[in-house]
PDB file of C-alpha atoms in Angstrom:
ATOM      1  CA  MET M   5       2.697 -10.326 -13.611  1.00 83.00           C
ATOM      2  CA  LYS M   6       4.978 -12.827 -11.713  1.00 86.00           C
ATOM      3  CA  LEU M   7       6.165 -12.077  -8.070  1.00 87.00           C
ATOM      4  CA  THR M   8       9.421 -13.041  -9.539  1.00 86.00           C
ATOM      5  CA  ALA M   9       9.354  -9.740 -11.155  1.00 88.00           C
ATOM      6  CA  LEU M  10       8.116  -8.129  -8.041  1.00 91.00           C
ATOM      7  CA  GLN M  11      11.669  -9.266  -5.680  1.00 92.00           C
ATOM      8  CA  ASP M  12      14.028  -7.339  -6.376  1.00 93.00           C
ATOM      9  CA  GLN M  13      12.209  -3.577  -5.685  1.00 94.00           C
ATOM     10  CA  LEU M  14      10.117  -5.532  -2.125  1.00 97.00           C
ATOM     11  CA  THR M  15      13.184  -8.135  -0.364  1.00 97.00           C
ATOM     12  CA  GLY M  16      14.964  -6.106   2.310  1.00 98.00           C
ATOM     13  CA  ASP M  17      13.297  -3.872   5.717  1.00 99.00           C
ATOM     14  CA  TRP M  18      10.750  -1.885   6.715  1.00 99.00           C
ATOM     15  CA  VAL M  19       9.477   0.171   9.001  1.00 99.00           C
ATOM     16  CA  GLY M  20       6.332   2.144   9.395  1.00 99.00           C
ATOM     17  CA  LYS M  21       2.877   2.144  11.684  1.00 98.00           C
ATOM     18  CA  SER M  22       0.153  -0.724  11.310  1.00 98.00           C
ATOM     19  CA  THR M  23      -3.077   0.965  12.058  1.00 97.00           C
ATOM     20  CA  LEU M  24      -6.054  -2.120  13.140  1.00 96.00           C
ATOM     21  CA  TRP M  25      -9.680  -1.558  13.017  1.00 93.00           C
ATOM     22  CA  CYS M  26     -12.305  -3.270  14.907  1.00 87.00           C
ATOM     23  CA  ASN M  27     -15.503  -2.088  14.070  1.00 79.00           C
ATOM     24  CA  TRP M  28     -18.108  -3.763  16.752  1.00 76.00           C
ATOM     25  CA  LEU M  29     -16.149  -1.779  19.329  1.00 75.00           C
ATOM     26  CA  PRO M  30     -17.245   1.940  20.133  1.00 73.00           C
ATOM     27  CA  GLU M  31     -14.999   5.229  19.628  1.00 76.00           C
ATOM     28  CA  PRO M  32     -12.041   5.433  20.414  1.00 73.00           C
ATOM     29  CA  GLU M  33     -10.988   1.455  20.600  1.00 76.00           C
ATOM     30  CA  LYS M  34     -12.244   1.181  17.400  1.00 84.00           C
ATOM     31  CA  GLU M  35      -8.723   2.994  15.570  1.00 87.00           C
ATOM     32  CA  THR M  36      -5.738   1.603  17.215  1.00 92.00           C
ATOM     33  CA  SER M  37      -2.168   2.505  16.027  1.00 95.00           C
ATOM     34  CA  SER M  38       1.125   1.460  16.423  1.00 97.00           C
ATOM     35  CA  GLU M  39       4.741   1.067  15.214  1.00 98.00           C
ATOM     36  CA  SER M  40       5.367  -2.034  12.548  1.00 98.00           C
ATOM     37  CA  ARG M  41       8.731  -3.459  11.181  1.00 99.00           C
ATOM     38  CA  LEU M  42       8.240  -5.928   8.124  1.00 99.00           C
ATOM     39  CA  SER M  43      10.802  -7.787   6.393  1.00 99.00           C
ATOM     40  CA  VAL M  44      10.341  -9.610   2.534  1.00 98.00           C
ATOM     41  CA  LYS M  45      12.609 -12.251   1.463  1.00 98.00           C
ATOM     42  CA  THR M  46      12.694 -14.296  -0.716  1.00 96.00           C
ATOM     43  CA  VAL M  47      12.477 -17.913   0.736  1.00 96.00           C
ATOM     44  CA  ALA M  48      12.354 -21.396  -1.480  1.00 95.00           C
ATOM     45  CA  ARG M  49      15.449 -20.703  -3.731  1.00 92.00           C
ATOM     46  CA  GLY M  50      13.852 -17.513  -5.849  1.00 90.00           C
ATOM     47  CA  LYS M  51      10.374 -19.062  -5.432  1.00 90.00           C
ATOM     48  CA  PHE M  52       8.533 -17.318  -2.734  1.00 94.00           C
ATOM     49  CA  LEU M  53       8.567 -14.442  -0.838  1.00 96.00           C
ATOM     50  CA  SER M  54       8.252 -14.320   3.032  1.00 98.00           C
ATOM     51  CA  PHE M  55       6.488 -10.716   4.391  1.00 99.00           C
ATOM     52  CA  ALA M  56       7.097 -11.142   8.200  1.00 99.00           C
ATOM     53  CA  TYR M  57       6.084  -8.019  10.281  1.00 98.00           C
ATOM     54  CA  THR M  58       5.718  -7.069  13.950  1.00 98.00           C
ATOM     55  CA  TRP M  59       2.484  -4.442  15.565  1.00 97.00           C
ATOM     56  CA  SER M  60       1.631  -4.222  19.309  1.00 96.00           C
ATOM     57  CA  LEU M  61      -2.289  -4.241  20.593  1.00 93.00           C
ATOM     58  CA  ALA M  62      -2.716  -2.558  24.214  1.00 90.00           C
ATOM     59  CA  GLY M  63       0.809  -3.379  24.928  1.00 92.00           C
ATOM     60  CA  ASN M  64       0.863  -6.598  23.193  1.00 95.00           C
ATOM     61  CA  ASN M  65       3.410  -8.044  20.717  1.00 97.00           C
ATOM     62  CA  HIS M  66       2.526  -9.612  17.797  1.00 97.00           C
ATOM     63  CA  GLU M  67       3.670 -10.949  14.961  1.00 97.00           C
ATOM     64  CA  GLY M  68       2.414 -12.184  11.732  1.00 97.00           C
ATOM     65  CA  PHE M  69       3.634 -13.448   8.153  1.00 98.00           C
ATOM     66  CA  LEU M  70       2.120 -13.643   5.098  1.00 98.00           C
ATOM     67  CA  LEU M  71       4.173 -16.218   2.327  1.00 98.00           C
ATOM     68  CA  THR M  72       3.325 -15.736  -1.352  1.00 97.00           C
ATOM     69  CA  GLY M  73       3.762 -18.034  -4.494  1.00 94.00           C
ATOM     70  CA  ASN M  74       2.747 -18.196  -8.312  1.00 88.00           C
ATOM     71  CA  GLU M  75       1.626 -21.205  -8.571  1.00 75.00           C
ATOM     72  CA  ASN M  76       3.626 -22.640 -12.179  1.00 70.00           C
ATOM     73  CA  ASP M  77       4.004 -20.808 -14.793  1.00 71.00           C
ATOM     74  CA  SER M  78       0.338 -19.047 -14.350  1.00 75.00           C
ATOM     75  CA  GLU M  79      -0.744 -15.592 -13.467  1.00 78.00           C
ATOM     76  CA  THR M  80      -2.465 -17.050 -10.373  1.00 89.00           C
ATOM     77  CA  THR M  81      -0.600 -15.999  -7.209  1.00 94.00           C
ATOM     78  CA  SER M  82      -1.261 -18.225  -3.410  1.00 96.00           C
ATOM     79  CA  GLY M  83      -0.409 -17.067  -0.486  1.00 97.00           C
ATOM     80  CA  ALA M  84      -0.583 -18.412   3.325  1.00 98.00           C
ATOM     81  CA  TRP M  85      -1.029 -15.993   6.167  1.00 98.00           C
ATOM     82  CA  GLY M  86      -0.566 -16.224   9.657  1.00 96.00           C
ATOM     83  CA  ASP M  87      -0.863 -13.653  13.016  1.00 96.00           C
ATOM     84  CA  SER M  88      -0.451 -13.874  16.449  1.00 95.00           C
ATOM     85  CA  TRP M  89      -3.939 -11.507  17.233  1.00 90.00           C
ATOM     86  CA  HIS M  90      -5.653 -12.233  14.386  1.00 88.00           C
ATOM     87  CA  GLN M  91      -5.763 -16.450  14.422  1.00 83.00           C
ATOM     88  CA  SER M  92      -6.397 -19.265  16.495  1.00 80.00           C
ATOM     89  CA  GLY M  93      -3.102 -20.655  15.079  1.00 84.00           C
ATOM     90  CA  SER M  94      -4.419 -21.991  11.289  1.00 91.00           C
ATOM     91  CA  LEU M  95      -3.740 -20.302   8.222  1.00 96.00           C
ATOM     92  CA  LEU M  96      -5.598 -18.624   6.365  1.00 97.00           C
ATOM     93  CA  VAL M  97      -5.249 -19.817   2.609  1.00 97.00           C
ATOM     94  CA  LEU M  98      -5.347 -17.606  -0.055  1.00 98.00           C
ATOM     95  CA  LYS M  99      -5.664 -17.201  -3.603  1.00 97.00           C
ATOM     96  CA  GLY M 100      -4.787 -14.166  -6.024  1.00 96.00           C
ATOM     97  CA  SER M 101      -2.877 -12.834  -8.337  1.00 94.00           C
ATOM     98  CA  VAL M 102      -0.372  -9.773  -9.044  1.00 92.00           C
ATOM     99  CA  ALA M 103      -1.465  -6.816 -11.329  1.00 90.00           C
ATOM    100  CA  GLU M 104       0.531  -5.496 -14.159  1.00 86.00           C
ATOM    101  CA  ALA M 105       0.911  -2.694 -12.300  1.00 88.00           C
ATOM    102  CA  GLY M 106       2.840  -4.448  -9.445  1.00 90.00           C
ATOM    103  CA  ALA M 107      -0.457  -4.630  -6.581  1.00 94.00           C
ATOM    104  CA  ILE M 108      -1.150  -8.118  -5.192  1.00 96.00           C
ATOM    105  CA  GLU M 109      -4.290  -8.523  -4.725  1.00 97.00           C
ATOM    106  CA  LEU M 110      -4.680 -12.320  -2.370  1.00 98.00           C
ATOM    107  CA  ASN M 111      -8.469 -13.666  -1.055  1.00 98.00           C
ATOM    108  CA  GLY M 112      -9.519 -16.575   0.868  1.00 97.00           C
ATOM    109  CA  THR M 113     -12.273 -17.465   3.768  1.00 96.00           C
ATOM    110  CA  PHE M 114     -12.800 -18.700   6.704  1.00 94.00           C
ATOM    111  CA  GLU M 115     -15.500 -20.511   8.807  1.00 90.00           C
ATOM    112  CA  ALA M 116     -17.386 -17.415  11.363  1.00 89.00           C
ATOM    113  CA  PRO M 117     -20.210 -19.388  12.883  1.00 91.00           C
ATOM    114  CA  PRO M 118     -23.074 -19.118  12.577  1.00 92.00           C
ATOM    115  CA  ASP M 119     -22.985 -17.073   9.495  1.00 89.00           C
ATOM    116  CA  PRO M 120     -21.806 -18.886   6.775  1.00 94.00           C
ATOM    117  CA  ASP M 121     -17.771 -18.093   5.758  1.00 95.00           C
ATOM    118  CA  TRP M 122     -16.122 -14.720   5.537  1.00 94.00           C
ATOM    119  CA  GLY M 123     -13.692 -13.629   3.201  1.00 96.00           C
ATOM    120  CA  TRP M 124     -10.811 -12.051   3.499  1.00 97.00           C
ATOM    121  CA  ARG M 125      -8.142 -10.309   1.570  1.00 98.00           C
ATOM    122  CA  ILE M 126      -5.134  -8.508   1.512  1.00 98.00           C
ATOM    123  CA  THR M 127      -3.270  -6.078  -0.404  1.00 98.00           C
ATOM    124  CA  ILE M 128       0.615  -4.684  -1.404  1.00 98.00           C
ATOM    125  CA  THR M 129       1.219  -1.734  -3.200  1.00 97.00           C
ATOM    126  CA  GLN M 130       4.259   0.057  -3.579  1.00 96.00           C
ATOM    127  CA  PRO M 131       3.063   3.732  -4.006  1.00 95.00           C
ATOM    128  CA  THR M 132       6.714   4.893  -4.957  1.00 95.00           C
ATOM    129  CA  PRO M 133      10.081   2.408  -4.934  1.00 94.00           C
ATOM    130  CA  GLN M 134      10.354   3.851  -0.477  1.00 97.00           C
ATOM    131  CA  GLU M 135       6.912   2.971   0.287  1.00 98.00           C
ATOM    132  CA  LEU M 136       5.465   0.104   0.839  1.00 98.00           C
ATOM    133  CA  GLN M 137       1.676  -0.902   1.635  1.00 98.00           C
ATOM    134  CA  MET M 138       0.105  -3.914   3.281  1.00 98.00           C
ATOM    135  CA  MET M 139      -3.562  -3.051   3.596  1.00 98.00           C
ATOM    136  CA  MET M 140      -6.139  -6.572   4.959  1.00 98.00           C
ATOM    137  CA  TYR M 141     -10.641  -6.597   4.903  1.00 97.00           C
ATOM    138  CA  VAL M 142     -12.579  -8.395   6.333  1.00 95.00           C
ATOM    139  CA  ILE M 143     -15.525  -9.277   3.891  1.00 95.00           C
ATOM    140  CA  PRO M 144     -18.571 -10.057   5.663  1.00 92.00           C
ATOM    141  CA  TRP M 145     -20.706 -13.076   4.007  1.00 91.00           C
ATOM    142  CA  ASN M 146     -23.266 -10.500   3.688  1.00 88.00           C
ATOM    143  CA  GLY M 147     -21.626  -6.411   2.714  1.00 84.00           C
ATOM    144  CA  THR M 148     -19.056  -5.063   1.350  1.00 91.00           C
ATOM    145  CA  PRO M 149     -14.864  -5.256   2.574  1.00 94.00           C
ATOM    146  CA  GLU M 150     -14.087  -3.144   5.959  1.00 94.00           C
ATOM    147  CA  ARG M 151     -10.730  -1.997   6.396  1.00 95.00           C
ATOM    148  CA  ALA M 152      -9.274  -4.424   8.997  1.00 96.00           C
ATOM    149  CA  VAL M 153      -5.748  -3.172   8.910  1.00 97.00           C
ATOM    150  CA  GLN M 154      -3.690  -0.510   6.816  1.00 98.00           C
ATOM    151  CA  ALA M 155       0.766  -0.999   7.316  1.00 98.00           C
ATOM    152  CA  ASP M 156       2.880   1.373   5.115  1.00 99.00           C
ATOM    153  CA  TYR M 157       6.011   1.278   5.662  1.00 99.00           C
ATOM    154  CA  VAL M 158       8.744   2.995   4.233  1.00 99.00           C
ATOM    155  CA  ARG M 159      12.485   1.232   3.889  1.00 98.00           C
ATOM    156  CA  ALA M 160      15.063   0.882   7.280  1.00 97.00           C
TER     157      ALA M 160
END
């Protein structure tokens, strides 16, 4: 499935809650939730979908974005992700696909010295037409994907 088939159902403003998991921290700091807003728009004459979101941690406001598009006429989806807390200013480049049911999955890697590169996965699903969920997973170089972010939204 191509992203353009999802534009009408994804575009618009969304409100909800974002939960961040910092698995390296002790309880109760390991899991933190905040209010979150998401705006999904088409950009570049409908060739791309832009996901722009806000969230907070310890009283500090943060924001992030995901820009996604299809590669020509293929089913392959590409993306670039940036977040004011998760990154130092470098974009994470992602590749993935859109399932027939409409779930978007994108995967990328980032340097994590002294270890080999780690992975990062972003999935976007719509449980119902009025709900949107964005999940992010960190994938240690030698391990199983771990939940990093879960953002659950409803239409604003």
